XYZ file of C-alpha atoms in Angstrom:
215
model
C 0.000 0.000 0.000
C 2.865 2.367 0.742
C 4.321 1.845 -2.718
C 0.954 2.192 -4.451
C 0.201 5.379 -2.531
C 3.583 6.768 -3.569
C 2.987 5.903 -7.226
C -0.541 7.301 -7.265
C 0.293 10.492 -5.377
C 3.497 11.029 -7.311
C 1.778 10.651 -10.685
C -1.003 12.984 -9.546
C 1.514 15.677 -8.598
C 3.315 15.155 -11.901
C 0.106 15.965 -13.777
C -0.589 18.922 -11.506
C 2.807 20.187 -12.604
C 2.318 19.438 -16.296
C -1.231 20.731 -16.688
C -1.075 23.493 -14.084
C 2.061 25.022 -15.577
C 0.534 24.696 -19.040
C -2.524 26.644 -17.937
C -0.459 29.286 -16.156
C 2.024 29.573 -19.006
C -0.702 30.022 -21.605
C -2.476 32.601 -19.436
C 0.631 34.726 -18.845
C 2.394 34.410 -22.200
C -0.033 36.653 -24.083
C -0.284 34.182 -26.942
C 3.446 33.470 -27.194
C 3.530 29.681 -27.502
C 7.305 29.502 -27.064
C 7.139 31.179 -23.658
C 4.235 28.969 -22.604
C 6.144 25.845 -23.637
C 9.276 27.036 -21.842
C 7.315 27.552 -18.625
C 5.656 24.167 -19.074
C 8.979 22.396 -19.629
C 10.781 24.011 -16.683
C 7.922 23.348 -14.259
C 7.674 19.718 -15.374
C 11.399 19.183 -14.926
C 11.306 20.757 -11.479
C 8.395 18.651 -10.217
C 9.998 15.496 -11.623
C 13.221 16.140 -9.728
C 11.347 16.755 -6.488
C 9.084 13.719 -6.859
C 11.790 11.237 -7.860
C 14.076 12.401 -5.059
C 11.418 12.119 -2.370
C 9.475 9.065 -3.558
C 12.202 7.081 -5.306
C 13.245 5.341 -2.071
C 9.596 4.396 -1.420
C 8.332 2.959 -4.719
C 11.093 3.483 -7.264
C 9.273 6.596 -8.527
C 8.081 5.150 -11.820
C 4.992 7.413 -12.260
C 4.829 5.933 -15.747
C 3.431 2.613 -17.042
C 6.137 2.569 -19.721
C 8.832 2.687 -17.036
C 7.045 0.000 -15.025
C 6.805 -2.151 -18.162
C 10.520 -1.708 -18.776
C 11.322 -2.863 -15.240
C 8.935 -5.802 -15.711
C 10.719 -6.875 -18.893
C 13.992 -6.730 -16.979
C 12.385 -8.852 -14.242
C 13.125 -6.186 -11.658
C 9.437 -6.026 -10.729
C 6.852 -8.817 -10.734
C 3.643 -8.838 -12.758
C 1.774 -8.961 -9.468
C 3.298 -5.606 -8.509
C 3.471 -4.052 -11.985
C -0.241 -4.200 -12.785
C -1.354 -2.352 -9.606
C 1.434 0.188 -10.250
C 0.034 0.925 -13.721
C -3.540 1.170 -12.465
C -2.757 3.669 -9.701
C -0.529 5.656 -12.067
C -3.437 6.171 -14.460
C -5.891 6.972 -11.672
C -3.437 9.371 -10.047
C -2.763 11.083 -13.366
C -6.450 11.779 -13.992
C -6.914 13.046 -10.440
C -3.923 15.337 -10.936
C -5.512 16.838 -14.051
C -8.743 17.469 -12.164
C -6.823 19.071 -9.295
C -5.142 21.462 -11.739
C -8.521 22.413 -13.192
C -9.877 23.177 -9.728
C -6.868 25.358 -8.876
C -7.410 27.497 -11.956
C -11.212 27.635 -11.654
C -11.799 25.626 -14.817
C -14.486 22.985 -15.402
C -13.250 19.781 -13.790
C -14.532 17.472 -16.520
C -13.130 18.296 -19.935
C -12.244 16.545 -23.191
C -9.277 17.891 -25.116
C -9.627 19.177 -28.667
C -5.876 19.625 -29.242
C -4.766 17.553 -32.223
C -1.457 15.727 -31.827
C -1.031 13.231 -34.633
C 1.063 12.332 -37.670
C 4.179 10.319 -38.415
C 6.529 12.961 -37.028
C 4.813 13.028 -33.636
C 4.463 9.250 -33.497
C 8.176 8.849 -34.227
C 8.903 11.512 -31.626
C 7.141 9.421 -28.986
C 9.342 6.431 -29.820
C 12.450 8.584 -29.436
C 11.136 10.316 -26.308
C 10.284 7.058 -24.541
C 13.501 5.317 -25.534
C 15.495 8.353 -24.409
C 13.755 8.441 -21.043
C 14.554 4.788 -20.402
C 18.086 5.370 -21.656
C 18.791 8.009 -19.009
C 17.020 6.033 -16.263
C 18.849 2.751 -16.779
C 22.093 4.419 -17.743
C 21.901 6.460 -14.566
C 21.086 3.409 -12.442
C 24.029 1.574 -13.979
C 26.601 4.302 -13.418
C 25.307 6.776 -10.795
C 22.030 5.897 -9.156
C 21.923 9.083 -7.106
C 21.920 11.147 -10.310
C 18.713 9.635 -11.731
C 16.370 12.401 -10.451
C 18.545 15.039 -12.092
C 18.978 13.052 -15.301
C 15.244 12.481 -15.739
C 14.358 16.083 -14.912
C 16.910 17.504 -17.331
C 16.038 15.026 -20.071
C 12.301 15.733 -19.960
C 12.880 19.485 -19.832
C 14.996 19.235 -22.967
C 12.755 16.714 -24.698
C 9.826 19.123 -24.484
C 11.822 21.146 -27.015
C 13.648 18.641 -29.199
C 10.667 16.388 -29.950
C 7.746 17.517 -32.073
C 5.318 15.750 -29.717
C 6.741 17.618 -26.663
C 7.742 14.271 -25.168
C 4.740 12.686 -23.471
C 6.706 9.403 -23.118
C 4.174 8.160 -20.558
C 0.870 6.327 -21.171
C -0.672 7.552 -17.894
C 0.213 11.156 -18.715
C -1.109 10.681 -22.251
C -4.459 9.327 -21.064
C -4.894 11.988 -18.399
C -4.066 14.874 -20.723
C -6.954 13.741 -22.919
C -9.193 15.003 -20.110
C -7.826 18.560 -20.219
C -8.835 20.974 -22.964
C -5.918 23.249 -22.157
C -2.412 23.975 -23.450
C -1.268 20.498 -22.307
C -4.177 18.530 -23.758
C -4.346 15.857 -26.436
C -7.384 14.837 -28.472
C -8.516 11.446 -27.065
C -8.740 9.980 -30.567
C -4.966 10.454 -30.870
C -4.117 8.808 -27.546
C -3.972 5.164 -28.787
C -1.326 5.988 -31.403
C 0.827 7.820 -28.848
C 0.632 4.907 -26.407
C 1.416 2.386 -29.147
C 4.555 4.323 -30.074
C 5.562 4.580 -26.410
C 5.332 0.801 -26.149
C 7.486 0.498 -29.277
C 10.037 2.716 -27.522
C 10.004 0.359 -24.536
C 10.554 -2.599 -26.850
C 13.544 -0.978 -28.520
C 14.986 -0.079 -25.127
C 14.540 -3.668 -23.957
C 16.782 -4.803 -26.809
C 19.455 -2.097 -26.826
C 19.916 -1.024 -23.211
C 20.940 -4.430 -21.757
C 23.696 -4.525 -24.358
C 24.752 -0.929 -23.794
C 24.690 -1.125 -20.000
C 25.799 -4.726 -19.580
C 26.585 -5.803 -16.040
C 30.226 -6.663 -15.391
């Protein structure tokens, strides 16, 4: 229960950071999308660092079904533990979106109309997810204490160097479908994003054990 609470609460706060900063950035940027995205990226990186540092020792700080799946493939987590992790991550993510809406006096229940589709964005999600797993497992292999910083910096950068703005997380992708704000994604485009994220996990499962082979 302690681990599940950590995963659910951590994922909820992650979405508060993602969606809340998107709303604030859009409201204060006076229509300048670059400034809004910069604010969104920085806030997301900051909340990731804080959450992974504080909750990593409790649950491993996955906050992401793709990360949990990667650990499952590596047999570092059991199916019995992985499935509840993924469920609470999705629930926590949706609750985090709703919390952000309440903070900014927006309707709690929303459906996004923001289109995010096309080959370029699908490919971006493969790269974004693979890259996230690359820094996580590379960090764990070489310097475990640096993982919070590595993930925070990577996601902050990936907001800018991927055309999809680096969702790289099925729970985040699903939850953002319930927010018709700067951070939203049209629900009809969610399945393709998640499929590409899973492809990224598959590629990582092949390459990373070779790259970061145990001595």
